[in-house]
Coordinates of C-alpha atoms and ligand atoms in Angstrom, one line a residue:
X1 CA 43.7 91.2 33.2
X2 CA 40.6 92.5 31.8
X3 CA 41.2 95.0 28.7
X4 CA 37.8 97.2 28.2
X5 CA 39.1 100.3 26.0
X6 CA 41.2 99.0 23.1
X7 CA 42.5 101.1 20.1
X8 CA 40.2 101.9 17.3
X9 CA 39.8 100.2 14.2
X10 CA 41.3 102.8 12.3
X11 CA 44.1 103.4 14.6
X12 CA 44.8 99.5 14.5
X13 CA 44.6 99.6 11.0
X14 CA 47.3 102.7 10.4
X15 CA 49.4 100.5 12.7
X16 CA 49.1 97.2 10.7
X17 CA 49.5 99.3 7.8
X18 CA 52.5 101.0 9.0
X19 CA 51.4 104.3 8.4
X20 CA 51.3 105.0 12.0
X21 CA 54.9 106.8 13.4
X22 CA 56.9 105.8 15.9
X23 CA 55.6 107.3 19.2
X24 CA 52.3 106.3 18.4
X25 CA 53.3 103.0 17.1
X26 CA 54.8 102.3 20.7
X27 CA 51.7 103.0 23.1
X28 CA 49.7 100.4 19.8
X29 CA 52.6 97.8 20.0
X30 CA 52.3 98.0 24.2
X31 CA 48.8 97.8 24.2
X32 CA 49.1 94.7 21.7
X33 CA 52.0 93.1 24.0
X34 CA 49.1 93.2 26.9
X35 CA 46.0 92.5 24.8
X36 CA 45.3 89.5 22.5
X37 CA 42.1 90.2 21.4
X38 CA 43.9 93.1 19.1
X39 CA 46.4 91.1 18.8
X40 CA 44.5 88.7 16.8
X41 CA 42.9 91.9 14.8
X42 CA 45.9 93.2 13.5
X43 CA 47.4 89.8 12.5
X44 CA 44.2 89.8 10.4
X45 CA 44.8 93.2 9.0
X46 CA 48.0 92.3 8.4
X47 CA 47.4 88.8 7.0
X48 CA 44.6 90.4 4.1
X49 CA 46.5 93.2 3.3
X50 CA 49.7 90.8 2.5
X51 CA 47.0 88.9 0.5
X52 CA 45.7 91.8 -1.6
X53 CA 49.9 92.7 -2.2
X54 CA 49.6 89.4 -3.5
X55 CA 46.8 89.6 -6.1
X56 CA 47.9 93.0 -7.0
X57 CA 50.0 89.9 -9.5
X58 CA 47.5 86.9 -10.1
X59 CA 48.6 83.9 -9.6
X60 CA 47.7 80.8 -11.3
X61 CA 46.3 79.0 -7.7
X62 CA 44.3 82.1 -6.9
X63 CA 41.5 80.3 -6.3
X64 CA 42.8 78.6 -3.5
X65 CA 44.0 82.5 -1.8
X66 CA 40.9 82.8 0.6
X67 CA 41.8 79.2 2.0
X68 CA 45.9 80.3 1.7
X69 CA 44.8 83.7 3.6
X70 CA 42.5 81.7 6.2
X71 CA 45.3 79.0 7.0
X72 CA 47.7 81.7 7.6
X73 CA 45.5 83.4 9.6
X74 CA 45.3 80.4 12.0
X75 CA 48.4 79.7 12.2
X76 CA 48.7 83.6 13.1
X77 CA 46.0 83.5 15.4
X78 CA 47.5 80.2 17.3
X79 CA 51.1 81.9 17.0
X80 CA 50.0 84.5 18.4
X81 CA 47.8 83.4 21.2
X82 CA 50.9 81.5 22.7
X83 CA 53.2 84.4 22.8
X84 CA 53.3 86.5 25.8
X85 CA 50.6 86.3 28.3
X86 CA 53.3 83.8 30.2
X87 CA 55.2 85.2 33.0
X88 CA 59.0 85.4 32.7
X89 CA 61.2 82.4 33.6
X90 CA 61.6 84.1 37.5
X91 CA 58.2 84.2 37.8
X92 CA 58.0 88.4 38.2
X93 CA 55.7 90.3 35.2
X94 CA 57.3 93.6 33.9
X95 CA 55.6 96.9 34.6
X96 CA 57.0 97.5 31.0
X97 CA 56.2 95.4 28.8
X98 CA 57.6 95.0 25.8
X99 CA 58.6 97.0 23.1
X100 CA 58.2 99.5 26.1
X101 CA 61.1 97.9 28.5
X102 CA 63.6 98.8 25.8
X103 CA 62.9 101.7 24.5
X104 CA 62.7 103.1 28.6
X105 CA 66.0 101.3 29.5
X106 CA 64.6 99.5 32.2
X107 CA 61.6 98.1 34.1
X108 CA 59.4 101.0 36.1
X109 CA 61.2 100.3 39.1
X110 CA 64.8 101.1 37.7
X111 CA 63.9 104.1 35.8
X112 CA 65.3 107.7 37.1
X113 CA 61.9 109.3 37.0
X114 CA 62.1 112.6 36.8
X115 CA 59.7 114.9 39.6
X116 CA 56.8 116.9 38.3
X117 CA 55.7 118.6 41.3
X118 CA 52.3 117.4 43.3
X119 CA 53.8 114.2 44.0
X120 CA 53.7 113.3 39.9
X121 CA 56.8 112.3 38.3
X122 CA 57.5 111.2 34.3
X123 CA 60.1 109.8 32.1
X124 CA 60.2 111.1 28.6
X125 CA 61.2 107.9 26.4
X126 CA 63.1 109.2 22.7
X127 CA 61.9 108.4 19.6
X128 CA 62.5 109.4 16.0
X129 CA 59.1 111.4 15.7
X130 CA 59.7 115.0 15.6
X131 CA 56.8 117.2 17.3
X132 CA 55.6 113.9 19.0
X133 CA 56.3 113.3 22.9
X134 CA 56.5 110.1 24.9
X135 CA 56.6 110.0 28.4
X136 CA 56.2 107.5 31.5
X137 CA 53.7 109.2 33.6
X138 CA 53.4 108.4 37.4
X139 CA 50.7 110.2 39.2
X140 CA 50.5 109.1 42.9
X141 CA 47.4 106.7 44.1
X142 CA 44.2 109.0 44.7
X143 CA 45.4 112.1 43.3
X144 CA 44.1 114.0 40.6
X145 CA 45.8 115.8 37.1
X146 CA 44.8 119.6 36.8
X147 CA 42.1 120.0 34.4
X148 CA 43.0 119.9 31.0
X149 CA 42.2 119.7 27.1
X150 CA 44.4 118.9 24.2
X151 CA 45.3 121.1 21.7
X152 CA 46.0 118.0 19.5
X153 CA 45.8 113.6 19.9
X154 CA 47.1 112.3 23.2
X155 CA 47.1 108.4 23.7
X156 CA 47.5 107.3 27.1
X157 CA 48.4 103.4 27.9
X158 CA 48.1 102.4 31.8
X159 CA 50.6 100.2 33.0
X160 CA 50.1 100.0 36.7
X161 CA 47.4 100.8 39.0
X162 CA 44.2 102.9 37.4
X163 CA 42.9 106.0 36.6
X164 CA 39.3 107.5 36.0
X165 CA 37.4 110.4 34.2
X166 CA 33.9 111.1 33.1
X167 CA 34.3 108.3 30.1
X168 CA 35.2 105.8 32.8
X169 CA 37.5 103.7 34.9
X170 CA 41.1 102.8 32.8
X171 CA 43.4 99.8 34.5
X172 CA 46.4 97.8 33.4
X173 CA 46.4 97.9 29.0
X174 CA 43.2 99.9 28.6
X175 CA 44.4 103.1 26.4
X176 CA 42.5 106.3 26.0
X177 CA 42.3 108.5 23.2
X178 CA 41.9 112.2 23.8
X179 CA 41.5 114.9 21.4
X180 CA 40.4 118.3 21.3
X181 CA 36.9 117.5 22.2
X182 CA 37.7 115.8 25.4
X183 CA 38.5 118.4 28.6
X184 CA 38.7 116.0 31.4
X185 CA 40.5 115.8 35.1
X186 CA 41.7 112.0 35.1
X187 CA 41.8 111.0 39.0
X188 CA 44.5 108.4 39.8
X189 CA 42.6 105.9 41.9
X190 CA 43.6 104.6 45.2
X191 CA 45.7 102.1 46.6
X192 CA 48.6 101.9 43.8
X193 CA 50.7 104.9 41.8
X194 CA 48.9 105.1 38.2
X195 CA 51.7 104.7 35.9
X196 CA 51.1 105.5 32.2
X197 CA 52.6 105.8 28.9
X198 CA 51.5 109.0 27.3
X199 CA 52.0 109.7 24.2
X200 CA 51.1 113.6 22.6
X201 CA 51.7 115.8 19.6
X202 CA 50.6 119.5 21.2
X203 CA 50.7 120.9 24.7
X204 CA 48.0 120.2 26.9
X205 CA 45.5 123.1 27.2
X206 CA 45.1 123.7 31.4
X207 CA 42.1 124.9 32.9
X208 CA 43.3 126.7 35.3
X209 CA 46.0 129.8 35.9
X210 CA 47.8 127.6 38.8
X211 CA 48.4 124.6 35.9
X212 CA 49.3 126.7 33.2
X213 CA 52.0 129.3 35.1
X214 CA 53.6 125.8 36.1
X215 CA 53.2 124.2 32.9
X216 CA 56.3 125.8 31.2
X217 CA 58.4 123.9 34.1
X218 CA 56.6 120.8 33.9
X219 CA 57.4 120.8 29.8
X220 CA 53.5 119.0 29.6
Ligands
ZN1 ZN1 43.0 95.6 22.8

């Protein structure tokens, strides 16, 4: 898998910190399940800011924290690196992974996806976050989403197959983040069904009439 558009700094770090909520937290905690190169970022995050906790009550061995905060970190690191990546036991990787897979019920292929219109179908996913939407998008291979803009933060995760837009080309664990600066028409590319986790906090803002008189029935 090759990862090219990762969460920011600043997200990663609201995550580490906790400070994200939960919606958000799940498309940062998929993308982590599918990346370790952030994987080994936020065990840093998390690894220092454990260690400033710490001093926040010096201890008589502080001298030795960086080395305490640097072995930990290694052992992180190495912990980490082993984790997923491995194929389950019957040798068949999850659309979903992990968190995602349990907070949808079900892998991609046992979900009851619910029909969009234009061949596009989603699956809202709950979570505790009030005024914060999750869905499982599916748009069909080589088909394009009306024109739109964002009247607030959308974070969208692919799972399967790709999508594109003028900032580029977005495959399996590359997430985009799209705010109200960014009007774009994301194309679904051929060959496979681009499924997605998207993750918003305001409507989407349609181009044109067509999108928006349907947008009510859609719920995007
Ligand atoms: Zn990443």
């Amino acid at each position: 898998m090759n990862i090219s558009h990762h969460p920011s700094e600043d997200l990663l770090l609201d995550y580490a910190s906790g400070a994200l909520g939960e919606a958000w937290s799940l498309a940062v905690a998929t993308h982590l399940a599918l990346c370790p190169g952030c994987r080994r970022v936020v065990s840093g995050m998390e690894a220092l800011g454990g260690s400033m906790l710490d001093s926040i009550v010096p201890a008589p061995t502080s001298r030795n924290t960086l080395n305490a905060v640097m072995t930990r970190l290694d052992a992180m690191t190495e912990r980490d690196a082993a984790v997923p990546a491995a194929p389950p036991a019957d040798g068949h990787t999850p659309i979903l992974p992990q968190p995602l897979r349990g907070y949808a019920g079900a892998d991609a292929d046992g979900l009851n996806w619910q029909r969009l219109g234009l061949g596009a179908y989603q699956m809202p996913i709950p979570t505790g976050d009030k005024g914060v939407t999750a869905r499982l998008l599916r748009i069909p291979a080589g088909r394009p989403v009306p024109k739109h803009s964002h009247g607030g933060l959308e974070l969208t995760l692919v799972l399967s197959g790709a999508f594109s837009d003028a900032t580029g080309s977005y495959g399996r664990g590359d997430l985009q983040a799209a705010d109200e600066n960014l009007e774009h028409q994301p194309h679904a590319e051929p060959g496979e069904d681009c499924i997605c986790l998207a993750i918003t906090d305001a409507p989407l803002r349609f181009s044109s009439l067509a999108a928006r008189m349907v947008q009510p029935l859609l719920g995007i």
